[in-house]
Amino acid sequence: MARGKAKDGDGNWKKFIWNSEKKELLGRTGGSWFKILLFYVIFYGCLAGIFIGTIQVMLLTVSEFEPKYQDRVAPPGLTQVPQVQKTEISFTASDSKSYEPYVKNLEKFLKDYSADQQTENIVFQDCGEMPTDYKDRGPYSDAQGQKKVCKFKREWLENCSGIQDPTFGYKDGKPCILVKLNRIIGFKPKAPVNDSLPAEVMAKYSPYLIPVHCAAKREEDADKIGTVEYYGMGGYSGFALQYYPYYGKLLQPRYLQPLVAVQFTNLTYDVEVRVECRAYGQNIQYSDKDRFQGRFDIKFDIRSS
Amino acid sequence: HKLSASELEEKYGTSINKGLSSSRAAEILARDGPNSLTPPKATPEIVKFLKQMVGGFSILLWIGAVFSWISFGIQFAQGAESPFDNLYLGVVLALVVILTGIFAYYQEAKSTNIMASFSKMIPQQALVIRDAEKKELPAEQLVVGDIVEIKGGDRIPADIRLISAQGCKVDNSSLTGESEPQSRSCDFTHENPLETKNIAFYSTTCVEGTATGIVINTGDRTVIGRIASLASGVGNEKTPIAIEIEHFVYLVAGVAISIGVLFFIISVSMRYKILDSIIFLIGIIVANVPEGLLATVTVSLSLTAKRMAKKNCLVKNLEAVETLGSTSIICSDKTGTLTQNRMTVAHLWFDNQIYSADTSEDQTTQPFDQSSPSWTALSKIVTLCNRAEFRPGQENLPIMKRVVVGDASETALLKFAEVILGDVMSIRAQNKKVAEIPFNSTNKFQLSIHETDDPNDKRFLLVMKGAPERILERCSTIMINGKEEPLDSEKAEAFQTAYMELGGMGERVLGFCHLYLPENEFPDTYPFDTDSMNFPTSNLCFVGLLSMIDPPRSTVPDAVSKCRSAGIKVIMVTGDHPITAKAIAKSVGIISATSETVEDIAKRLNIPVEQVNRREATAAVVNGMELKDMSLQQLDDILCNHSEIVFARTSPQQKLIIVEGCQRQGAVVAVTGDGVNDSPALKKADIGIAMGIAGSDAAKNAADMVLLDDNFASIVTGVEEGRLIFDNLKKTIAYTLTKNIAELCPFLIYIIASIPMPIGTITILFIDLGTDIIPSVALAYEKAESDIMNRRPRNKKKDRLVNEQLAVYSYLQIGIIQSVGAFVTYFTVYAEQGFLPSTLLGVRVDWENNAINDFEDSYGQEWTKYQRMYLQWTGYTAFFVILQVLYLTQGRIIRKLFIRRYPGSWWDKNMYY
């Protein structure tokens, strides 16, 4: 490009593109072009080889089963289902179209939790109906094959299971959301020390439980939320410890993370209500920068007509 | 100047005895303005500043900033969640532009300031007769019609018509370039005001004598004022480095805009939102523009300028630093630049033999054979027949540095004698002078009669020196080895040969003779009368010849040969006589020992000048008179066909013609000069070099560079520095461009492969303006490659600062290598945190979605948005660090180890800059 400029300031472009005297195309002879191209083919070939080679070597140093570092992903985030576009749930109870995306999203998510998906006993293990302690399943390698996974019964979610009510309460203006703790390999959430908890949570305490509680984000919204129902394992509103630790996609491809369903049965209509849900645990932290670490907030806007 | 004194009085309403009245003078002052030269118009500071703000890449960055603000505006209007990023980016970009602008302006201003201090002169005083009283007034207050008195050593305060003069001589060298002082009288001698003897010109110096005159022109209306305004009329050419930088800016801006637009189109057609595409566009522009480069270049240049100032080259205009490096022709003055600007005894002839004397700057002894009695006689004449004296109180200074009262040749003889004999003044005291006839132009000799220092010898000694042929006429004997022998035709022939030989070397030859007056005819009390000359002035005894020259500075021949090997043509342009000019040219190597002029060939082959094949002569000595009749073609012909040229007897106007002729050959011309008359040529030249000691202010103003020691050798150092900085700037640019690719690639891959952003726009700015500046500047300290002064000067048209090879080398080779390295790092960081390379491709939209807080990685872990961003920043850091590491290794290792092995090979030509 520079050569072009240098040579053809006087508008000699045609000659530059094809110089019939010297048989030069764009200022180079065929042989020269060939050499240049050959050089770059080899040069870039080698570079590509080096690149791929280095990446392969790098991948060898990384374990298949657990990441080398987890300092960026822990402590875990808390998220909700349904997730459509924004963290906002906005519908009209009488208009099934308006809540269809949420329902579909919930249904899709809960499909893996259906009883007929958890029949294979090689994969699934019955971990009881009540929260118990961690279930360690040995080292993070496939030496013993795949690891078993605790069953999670969809029925535990009761009204929010979608079994009786396929619209998850949306048609009655009593929306359900599912709360889950982000999966992190090897992470063992610790149950909270009891005195740090809100009174509502303390009401149903278990030492093997990471409780979840939802409340108004703002003080003034407190009365607009109405009653909040929690459904979970054994009626506890929280994540039972026997589902932890998680062994990763390869060892537990069908891992079911524990859920808590939250149903807002008496939300005020036609106003925006902000709800914040928190999970409580000694190693579950909150951060001002990351609004989804250990908690999340969600906006409800239910229109009456 | 044709008018008589009384007519003048009438014309200017003044009186020779009383002068102007104060009130009248004040009136005229109000009408004509002060008597000073108007300084050249300066560009207003604010304009200079704004120019820095919009020049070069600044426009591109402004565009980037405006785009950022626009996209911020749109996002803000749409109520997006974090639109402030773009606002900040815009602000940062604008800040970058403003800061670099301020920086460049500051640097520029700093180097201008050095000059401003230079032009401040000591206020000049003039002795004026006003209200019938003599007054000291500042020269600025002089008006037309004032009566001024001047004496030796004064600067002429205005153009003056002399009314009376006593032995007045003026040095017109600053005006006409003539180095000999010229006598001035009140007689009208020539039609041309410049030639007539009764006008003394503003800014010239009165060397000796006194004079009174009427001021006829002041300020800009003086002859010198008109020349000065002619100089400001000559346009300033763009410096080569400015052209190169412009070329570079165009190139990079072209690349930036074309890649930017291309990817804008690609991203739009890949169904990115227009807003996103605009943000990509900004990123691409920022990645492509080397923001810090212009500042780096300025710093590098000013570092070099500083270094040059230490070596006595003061650079006025920063860009001139490099111009000197690309210089292909130097038009040098003779007097003062190539020579020491003082007469020195160079050769002696006695006992039928020529001896050469040491002419170096710091002689303390003379090596020639001093045992001959003839030398004793000669030395006595040299000592006694001399009116020059040392100013008192300089006993501790080296002889060569002492100030002497007297004319140039007498000074030379005095110093010569002092070096050899020691205390000249006491010798003179021992040989009391009884009579003296000073030199004048009619008899062309100087004579004095002394008592001898031998108390037993009552004879008087008559010593005489003068033009050799006149002296010889008066002699009947010649001293050979201390014995007087009759001067026969054979000896006269020997004298002629020696005289011709010394004269042929361009030296001023003086003959010396003496005579011991017989005691019986001239007793002690004999009344010597210099008017009637009641003593013999013929049949003297010829003793010897001394020849003097303004010798070349000892460093010059070496410097000239360095210029030679550097492919720079040195042309001597002087007002001096062709023979002297040629002799000096030969002695410093401007005309090399083996080359011949047309005239030399004619002489050797014994054929008329017309028959000589002009192509055979490599050297040429061109007389000013010949030059006058030459067409431009003929001049071009001479400049083209002769490699060694001397222009003698040239006028200031011709200097300009010569410079233009050289520039027509496509050469980058450096011109040295000191006089006001040189200022047009200095300005016209690609780089004008003014003399710091001898130079006039007008010359210093017009020049781009000032040689503080007036030494030609300093120019060569300057050339070396100039070439070095060009090479180093090339390295700097190669370094900077390389990084561009490594900054650009992430963007392109981000757009095409939709991976998380490998490096952020702000991080790029960090690299460009933060970590990158220092190593770039460090490259300005790179040592010169050994062949730097053995290369030809770069060809303005072909050897660009940024050429294809450099661009290809930076962009397609090193840049790609770095990008590959950086991407390996990038993928490593992501893989070790849980995102294997295969997972990363195509994730951009979900990755950047604020609502997705359970983004799944390769291991099934779920990430919140903030955690992902945190990881992305870690990626930026890693990218940043690895780029720094790669830069460290890049230039030196790759260059030294792998590439510069086979200079001139195919590889070298095609792959390397």
JSON list of N, CA and C in Angstrom, two decimals, chain B residues 751-807:
[
{"chain": "B", "resi": 751, "resn": "ILE", "atom": "N", "xyz": [-15.73, -9.11, 16.98]},
{"chain": "B", "resi": 751, "resn": "ILE", "atom": "CA", "xyz": [-16.90, -8.88, 16.13]},
{"chain": "B", "resi": 751, "resn": "ILE", "atom": "C", "xyz": [-17.25, -10.14, 15.35]},
{"chain": "B", "resi": 752, "resn": "ILE", "atom": "N", "xyz": [-16.23, -10.77, 14.79]},
{"chain": "B", "resi": 752, "resn": "ILE", "atom": "CA", "xyz": [-16.51, -11.88, 13.89]},
{"chain": "B", "resi": 752, "resn": "ILE", "atom": "C", "xyz": [-16.84, -13.15, 14.65]},
{"chain": "B", "resi": 753, "resn": "ALA", "atom": "N", "xyz": [-16.04, -13.48, 15.67]},
{"chain": "B", "resi": 753, "resn": "ALA", "atom": "CA", "xyz": [-16.24, -14.75, 16.35]},
{"chain": "B", "resi": 753, "resn": "ALA", "atom": "C", "xyz": [-17.12, -14.61, 17.58]},
{"chain": "B", "resi": 754, "resn": "SER", "atom": "N", "xyz": [-17.51, -13.37, 17.91]},
{"chain": "B", "resi": 754, "resn": "SER", "atom": "CA", "xyz": [-18.39, -13.14, 19.06]},
{"chain": "B", "resi": 754, "resn": "SER", "atom": "C", "xyz": [-17.85, -13.74, 20.35]},
{"chain": "B", "resi": 755, "resn": "ILE", "atom": "N", "xyz": [-16.58, -13.54, 20.60]},
{"chain": "B", "resi": 755, "resn": "ILE", "atom": "CA", "xyz": [-16.01, -13.99, 21.87]},
{"chain": "B", "resi": 755, "resn": "ILE", "atom": "C", "xyz": [-16.12, -12.83, 22.85]},
{"chain": "B", "resi": 756, "resn": "PRO", "atom": "N", "xyz": [-15.96, -13.09, 24.14]},
{"chain": "B", "resi": 756, "resn": "PRO", "atom": "CA", "xyz": [-15.93, -11.96, 25.06]},
{"chain": "B", "resi": 756, "resn": "PRO", "atom": "C", "xyz": [-14.78, -11.02, 24.68]},
{"chain": "B", "resi": 757, "resn": "MET", "atom": "N", "xyz": [-14.98, -9.75, 24.91]},
{"chain": "B", "resi": 757, "resn": "MET", "atom": "CA", "xyz": [-14.01, -8.74, 24.52]},
{"chain": "B", "resi": 757, "resn": "MET", "atom": "C", "xyz": [-12.64, -9.01, 25.14]},
{"chain": "B", "resi": 758, "resn": "PRO", "atom": "N", "xyz": [-11.60, -9.19, 24.29]},
{"chain": "B", "resi": 758, "resn": "PRO", "atom": "CA", "xyz": [-10.29, -9.47, 24.87]},
{"chain": "B", "resi": 758, "resn": "PRO", "atom": "C", "xyz": [-9.61, -8.26, 25.48]},
{"chain": "B", "resi": 759, "resn": "ILE", "atom": "N", "xyz": [-9.86, -7.07, 24.93]},
{"chain": "B", "resi": 759, "resn": "ILE", "atom": "CA", "xyz": [-9.19, -5.90, 25.50]},
{"chain": "B", "resi": 759, "resn": "ILE", "atom": "C", "xyz": [-10.09, -4.68, 25.30]},
{"chain": "B", "resi": 760, "resn": "GLY", "atom": "N", "xyz": [-10.20, -3.89, 26.33]},
{"chain": "B", "resi": 760, "resn": "GLY", "atom": "CA", "xyz": [-11.13, -2.77, 26.28]},
{"chain": "B", "resi": 760, "resn": "GLY", "atom": "C", "xyz": [-10.53, -1.53, 25.67]},
{"chain": "B", "resi": 761, "resn": "THR", "atom": "N", "xyz": [-11.39, -0.64, 25.27]},
{"chain": "B", "resi": 761, "resn": "THR", "atom": "CA", "xyz": [-10.94, 0.60, 24.63]},
{"chain": "B", "resi": 761, "resn": "THR", "atom": "C", "xyz": [-10.08, 1.43, 25.58]},
{"chain": "B", "resi": 762, "resn": "ILE", "atom": "N", "xyz": [-10.52, 1.50, 26.81]},
{"chain": "B", "resi": 762, "resn": "ILE", "atom": "CA", "xyz": [-9.75, 2.29, 27.78]},
{"chain": "B", "resi": 762, "resn": "ILE", "atom": "C", "xyz": [-8.38, 1.66, 28.01]},
{"chain": "B", "resi": 763, "resn": "THR", "atom": "N", "xyz": [-8.36, 0.32, 28.04]},
{"chain": "B", "resi": 763, "resn": "THR", "atom": "CA", "xyz": [-7.07, -0.36, 28.22]},
{"chain": "B", "resi": 763, "resn": "THR", "atom": "C", "xyz": [-6.13, -0.01, 27.08]},
{"chain": "B", "resi": 764, "resn": "ILE", "atom": "N", "xyz": [-6.71, 0.06, 25.88]},
{"chain": "B", "resi": 764, "resn": "ILE", "atom": "CA", "xyz": [-5.87, 0.42, 24.72]},
{"chain": "B", "resi": 764, "resn": "ILE", "atom": "C", "xyz": [-5.29, 1.81, 24.92]},
{"chain": "B", "resi": 765, "resn": "LEU", "atom": "N", "xyz": [-6.13, 2.71, 25.37]},
{"chain": "B", "resi": 765, "resn": "LEU", "atom": "CA", "xyz": [-5.63, 4.06, 25.62]},
{"chain": "B", "resi": 765, "resn": "LEU", "atom": "C", "xyz": [-4.52, 4.03, 26.66]},
{"chain": "B", "resi": 766, "resn": "PHE", "atom": "N", "xyz": [-4.71, 3.15, 27.62]},
{"chain": "B", "resi": 766, "resn": "PHE", "atom": "CA", "xyz": [-3.70, 3.00, 28.66]},
{"chain": "B", "resi": 766, "resn": "PHE", "atom": "C", "xyz": [-2.36, 2.60, 28.07]},
{"chain": "B", "resi": 767, "resn": "ILE", "atom": "N", "xyz": [-2.43, 1.63, 27.16]},
{"chain": "B", "resi": 767, "resn": "ILE", "atom": "CA", "xyz": [-1.19, 1.19, 26.53]},
{"chain": "B", "resi": 767, "resn": "ILE", "atom": "C", "xyz": [-0.59, 2.33, 25.72]},
{"chain": "B", "resi": 768, "resn": "ASP", "atom": "N", "xyz": [-1.43, 2.92, 24.88]},
{"chain": "B", "resi": 768, "resn": "ASP", "atom": "CA", "xyz": [-0.91, 3.91, 23.95]},
{"chain": "B", "resi": 768, "resn": "ASP", "atom": "C", "xyz": [-0.34, 5.12, 24.66]},
{"chain": "B", "resi": 769, "resn": "LEU", "atom": "N", "xyz": [-1.00, 5.54, 25.70]},
{"chain": "B", "resi": 769, "resn": "LEU", "atom": "CA", "xyz": [-0.59, 6.79, 26.33]},
{"chain": "B", "resi": 769, "resn": "LEU", "atom": "C", "xyz": [0.21, 6.57, 27.60]},
{"chain": "B", "resi": 770, "resn": "GLY", "atom": "N", "xyz": [0.07, 5.40, 28.18]},
{"chain": "B", "resi": 770, "resn": "GLY", "atom": "CA", "xyz": [0.74, 5.18, 29.45]},
{"chain": "B", "resi": 770, "resn": "GLY", "atom": "C", "xyz": [2.02, 4.42, 29.27]},
{"chain": "B", "resi": 771, "resn": "THR", "atom": "N", "xyz": [1.87, 3.11, 29.16]},
{"chain": "B", "resi": 771, "resn": "THR", "atom": "CA", "xyz": [3.06, 2.28, 29.19]},
{"chain": "B", "resi": 771, "resn": "THR", "atom": "C", "xyz": [3.89, 2.39, 27.94]},
{"chain": "B", "resi": 772, "resn": "ASP", "atom": "N", "xyz": [3.29, 2.91, 26.87]},
{"chain": "B", "resi": 772, "resn": "ASP", "atom": "CA", "xyz": [3.99, 2.85, 25.61]},
{"chain": "B", "resi": 772, "resn": "ASP", "atom": "C", "xyz": [4.94, 4.00, 25.38]},
{"chain": "B", "resi": 773, "resn": "ILE", "atom": "N", "xyz": [4.62, 5.12, 26.03]},
{"chain": "B", "resi": 773, "resn": "ILE", "atom": "CA", "xyz": [5.38, 6.34, 25.75]},
{"chain": "B", "resi": 773, "resn": "ILE", "atom": "C", "xyz": [6.84, 6.16, 26.12]},
{"chain": "B", "resi": 774, "resn": "ILE", "atom": "N", "xyz": [7.07, 5.57, 27.28]},
{"chain": "B", "resi": 774, "resn": "ILE", "atom": "CA", "xyz": [8.44, 5.54, 27.77]},
{"chain": "B", "resi": 774, "resn": "ILE", "atom": "C", "xyz": [9.35, 4.70, 26.88]},
{"chain": "B", "resi": 775, "resn": "PRO", "atom": "N", "xyz": [8.95, 3.44, 26.57]},
{"chain": "B", "resi": 775, "resn": "PRO", "atom": "CA", "xyz": [9.83, 2.71, 25.66]},
{"chain": "B", "resi": 775, "resn": "PRO", "atom": "C", "xyz": [9.99, 3.39, 24.29]},
{"chain": "B", "resi": 776, "resn": "SER", "atom": "N", "xyz": [8.92, 4.04, 23.84]},
{"chain": "B", "resi": 776, "resn": "SER", "atom": "CA", "xyz": [9.05, 4.72, 22.55]},
{"chain": "B", "resi": 776, "resn": "SER", "atom": "C", "xyz": [10.07, 5.82, 22.63]},
{"chain": "B", "resi": 777, "resn": "VAL", "atom": "N", "xyz": [10.00, 6.56, 23.72]},
{"chain": "B", "resi": 777, "resn": "VAL", "atom": "CA", "xyz": [10.96, 7.64, 23.88]},
{"chain": "B", "resi": 777, "resn": "VAL", "atom": "C", "xyz": [12.36, 7.06, 24.05]},
{"chain": "B", "resi": 778, "resn": "ALA", "atom": "N", "xyz": [12.41, 5.93, 24.76]},
{"chain": "B", "resi": 778, "resn": "ALA", "atom": "CA", "xyz": [13.71, 5.30, 24.97]},
{"chain": "B", "resi": 778, "resn": "ALA", "atom": "C", "xyz": [14.38, 4.97, 23.64]},
{"chain": "B", "resi": 779, "resn": "LEU", "atom": "N", "xyz": [13.56, 4.66, 22.64]},
{"chain": "B", "resi": 779, "resn": "LEU", "atom": "CA", "xyz": [14.14, 4.34, 21.34]},
{"chain": "B", "resi": 779, "resn": "LEU", "atom": "C", "xyz": [14.89, 5.54, 20.76]},
{"chain": "B", "resi": 780, "resn": "ALA", "atom": "N", "xyz": [14.54, 6.73, 21.23]},
{"chain": "B", "resi": 780, "resn": "ALA", "atom": "CA", "xyz": [15.26, 7.91, 20.75]},
{"chain": "B", "resi": 780, "resn": "ALA", "atom": "C", "xyz": [16.69, 7.91, 21.23]},
{"chain": "B", "resi": 781, "resn": "TYR", "atom": "N", "xyz": [16.95, 7.11, 22.25]},
{"chain": "B", "resi": 781, "resn": "TYR", "atom": "CA", "xyz": [18.32, 7.03, 22.77]},
{"chain": "B", "resi": 781, "resn": "TYR", "atom": "C", "xyz": [19.13, 5.93, 22.11]},
{"chain": "B", "resi": 782, "resn": "GLU", "atom": "N", "xyz": [18.48, 5.18, 21.22]},
{"chain": "B", "resi": 782, "resn": "GLU", "atom": "CA", "xyz": [19.19, 4.10, 20.55]},
{"chain": "B", "resi": 782, "resn": "GLU", "atom": "C", "xyz": [20.49, 4.60, 19.93]},
{"chain": "B", "resi": 783, "resn": "LYS", "atom": "N", "xyz": [21.52, 3.79, 20.03]},
{"chain": "B", "resi": 783, "resn": "LYS", "atom": "CA", "xyz": [22.80, 4.16, 19.44]},
{"chain": "B", "resi": 783, "resn": "LYS", "atom": "C", "xyz": [22.70, 4.09, 17.91]},
{"chain": "B", "resi": 784, "resn": "ALA", "atom": "N", "xyz": [23.53, 4.86, 17.29]},
{"chain": "B", "resi": 784, "resn": "ALA", "atom": "CA", "xyz": [23.53, 4.87, 15.84]},
{"chain": "B", "resi": 784, "resn": "ALA", "atom": "C", "xyz": [24.10, 3.56, 15.32]},
{"chain": "B", "resi": 785, "resn": "GLU", "atom": "N", "xyz": [23.55, 3.13, 14.18]},
{"chain": "B", "resi": 785, "resn": "GLU", "atom": "CA", "xyz": [24.18, 1.99, 13.53]},
{"chain": "B", "resi": 785, "resn": "GLU", "atom": "C", "xyz": [25.48, 2.48, 12.91]},
{"chain": "B", "resi": 786, "resn": "SER", "atom": "N", "xyz": [26.43, 1.56, 12.80]},
{"chain": "B", "resi": 786, "resn": "SER", "atom": "CA", "xyz": [27.78, 2.01, 12.49]},
{"chain": "B", "resi": 786, "resn": "SER", "atom": "C", "xyz": [27.88, 2.68, 11.12]},
{"chain": "B", "resi": 787, "resn": "ASP", "atom": "N", "xyz": [26.96, 2.35, 10.24]},
{"chain": "B", "resi": 787, "resn": "ASP", "atom": "CA", "xyz": [27.12, 2.89, 8.89]},
{"chain": "B", "resi": 787, "resn": "ASP", "atom": "C", "xyz": [26.38, 4.21, 8.70]},
{"chain": "B", "resi": 788, "resn": "ILE", "atom": "N", "xyz": [25.96, 4.79, 9.81]},
{"chain": "B", "resi": 788, "resn": "ILE", "atom": "CA", "xyz": [25.05, 5.93, 9.67]},
{"chain": "B", "resi": 788, "resn": "ILE", "atom": "C", "xyz": [25.65, 7.07, 8.87]},
{"chain": "B", "resi": 789, "resn": "MET", "atom": "N", "xyz": [26.95, 7.27, 9.02]},
{"chain": "B", "resi": 789, "resn": "MET", "atom": "CA", "xyz": [27.57, 8.37, 8.28]},
{"chain": "B", "resi": 789, "resn": "MET", "atom": "C", "xyz": [28.23, 7.89, 7.00]},
{"chain": "B", "resi": 790, "resn": "ASN", "atom": "N", "xyz": [28.01, 6.65, 6.64]},
{"chain": "B", "resi": 790, "resn": "ASN", "atom": "CA", "xyz": [28.55, 6.17, 5.36]},
{"chain": "B", "resi": 790, "resn": "ASN", "atom": "C", "xyz": [27.46, 5.89, 4.36]},
{"chain": "B", "resi": 791, "resn": "ARG", "atom": "N", "xyz": [26.24, 6.25, 4.73]},
{"chain": "B", "resi": 791, "resn": "ARG", "atom": "CA", "xyz": [25.13, 6.07, 3.82]},
{"chain": "B", "resi": 791, "resn": "ARG", "atom": "C", "xyz": [24.95, 7.33, 3.01]},
{"chain": "B", "resi": 792, "resn": "ARG", "atom": "N", "xyz": [24.28, 7.18, 1.91]},
{"chain": "B", "resi": 792, "resn": "ARG", "atom": "CA", "xyz": [23.89, 8.39, 1.19]},
{"chain": "B", "resi": 792, "resn": "ARG", "atom": "C", "xyz": [22.75, 9.04, 1.97]},
{"chain": "B", "resi": 793, "resn": "PRO", "atom": "N", "xyz": [22.59, 10.35, 1.81]},
{"chain": "B", "resi": 793, "resn": "PRO", "atom": "CA", "xyz": [21.43, 10.96, 2.46]},
{"chain": "B", "resi": 793, "resn": "PRO", "atom": "C", "xyz": [20.16, 10.35, 1.89]},
{"chain": "B", "resi": 794, "resn": "ARG", "atom": "N", "xyz": [19.14, 10.31, 2.71]},
{"chain": "B", "resi": 794, "resn": "ARG", "atom": "CA", "xyz": [17.95, 9.62, 2.23]},
{"chain": "B", "resi": 794, "resn": "ARG", "atom": "C", "xyz": [17.31, 10.43, 1.10]},
{"chain": "B", "resi": 795, "resn": "ASN", "atom": "N", "xyz": [16.74, 9.71, 0.18]},
{"chain": "B", "resi": 795, "resn": "ASN", "atom": "CA", "xyz": [16.06, 10.32, -0.94]},
{"chain": "B", "resi": 795, "resn": "ASN", "atom": "C", "xyz": [14.67, 10.73, -0.47]},
{"chain": "B", "resi": 796, "resn": "LYS", "atom": "N", "xyz": [14.39, 12.03, -0.60]},
{"chain": "B", "resi": 796, "resn": "LYS", "atom": "CA", "xyz": [13.13, 12.56, -0.08]},
{"chain": "B", "resi": 796, "resn": "LYS", "atom": "C", "xyz": [11.93, 11.77, -0.60]},
{"chain": "B", "resi": 797, "resn": "LYS", "atom": "N", "xyz": [12.02, 11.35, -1.87]},
{"chain": "B", "resi": 797, "resn": "LYS", "atom": "CA", "xyz": [10.85, 10.73, -2.48]},
{"chain": "B", "resi": 797, "resn": "LYS", "atom": "C", "xyz": [10.76, 9.24, -2.18]},
{"chain": "B", "resi": 798, "resn": "LYS", "atom": "N", "xyz": [11.92, 8.60, -2.03]},
{"chain": "B", "resi": 798, "resn": "LYS", "atom": "CA", "xyz": [11.87, 7.14, -1.91]},
{"chain": "B", "resi": 798, "resn": "LYS", "atom": "C", "xyz": [11.98, 6.63, -0.49]},
{"chain": "B", "resi": 799, "resn": "ASP", "atom": "N", "xyz": [12.90, 7.22, 0.26]},
{"chain": "B", "resi": 799, "resn": "ASP", "atom": "CA", "xyz": [13.11, 6.69, 1.61]},
{"chain": "B", "resi": 799, "resn": "ASP", "atom": "C", "xyz": [12.15, 7.37, 2.56]},
{"chain": "B", "resi": 800, "resn": "ARG", "atom": "N", "xyz": [10.96, 6.83, 2.62]},
{"chain": "B", "resi": 800, "resn": "ARG", "atom": "CA", "xyz": [9.98, 7.46, 3.50]},
{"chain": "B", "resi": 800, "resn": "ARG", "atom": "C", "xyz": [10.20, 6.98, 4.93]},
{"chain": "B", "resi": 801, "resn": "LEU", "atom": "N", "xyz": [9.63, 7.75, 5.84]},
{"chain": "B", "resi": 801, "resn": "LEU", "atom": "CA", "xyz": [9.69, 7.35, 7.25]},
{"chain": "B", "resi": 801, "resn": "LEU", "atom": "C", "xyz": [8.92, 6.03, 7.42]},
{"chain": "B", "resi": 802, "resn": "VAL", "atom": "N", "xyz": [7.77, 6.00, 6.81]},
{"chain": "B", "resi": 802, "resn": "VAL", "atom": "CA", "xyz": [6.96, 4.78, 6.86]},
{"chain": "B", "resi": 802, "resn": "VAL", "atom": "C", "xyz": [6.83, 4.28, 5.44]},
{"chain": "B", "resi": 803, "resn": "ASN", "atom": "N", "xyz": [7.48, 3.21, 5.14]},
{"chain": "B", "resi": 803, "resn": "ASN", "atom": "CA", "xyz": [7.35, 2.69, 3.79]},
{"chain": "B", "resi": 803, "resn": "ASN", "atom": "C", "xyz": [6.63, 1.35, 3.83]},
{"chain": "B", "resi": 804, "resn": "GLU", "atom": "N", "xyz": [6.50, 0.77, 2.67]},
{"chain": "B", "resi": 804, "resn": "GLU", "atom": "CA", "xyz": [5.76, -0.48, 2.57]},
{"chain": "B", "resi": 804, "resn": "GLU", "atom": "C", "xyz": [6.36, -1.55, 3.49]},
{"chain": "B", "resi": 805, "resn": "GLN", "atom": "N", "xyz": [7.69, -1.62, 3.44]},
{"chain": "B", "resi": 805, "resn": "GLN", "atom": "CA", "xyz": [8.32, -2.67, 4.23]},
{"chain": "B", "resi": 805, "resn": "GLN", "atom": "C", "xyz": [8.02, -2.50, 5.71]},
{"chain": "B", "resi": 806, "resn": "LEU", "atom": "N", "xyz": [8.10, -1.25, 6.16]},
{"chain": "B", "resi": 806, "resn": "LEU", "atom": "CA", "xyz": [7.88, -1.02, 7.58]},
{"chain": "B", "resi": 806, "resn": "LEU", "atom": "C", "xyz": [6.45, -1.37, 7.95]},
{"chain": "B", "resi": 807, "resn": "ALA", "atom": "N", "xyz": [5.52, -0.95, 7.11]},
{"chain": "B", "resi": 807, "resn": "ALA", "atom": "CA", "xyz": [4.12, -1.23, 7.40]},
{"chain": "B", "resi": 807, "resn": "ALA", "atom": "C", "xyz": [3.87, -2.73, 7.40]}
]
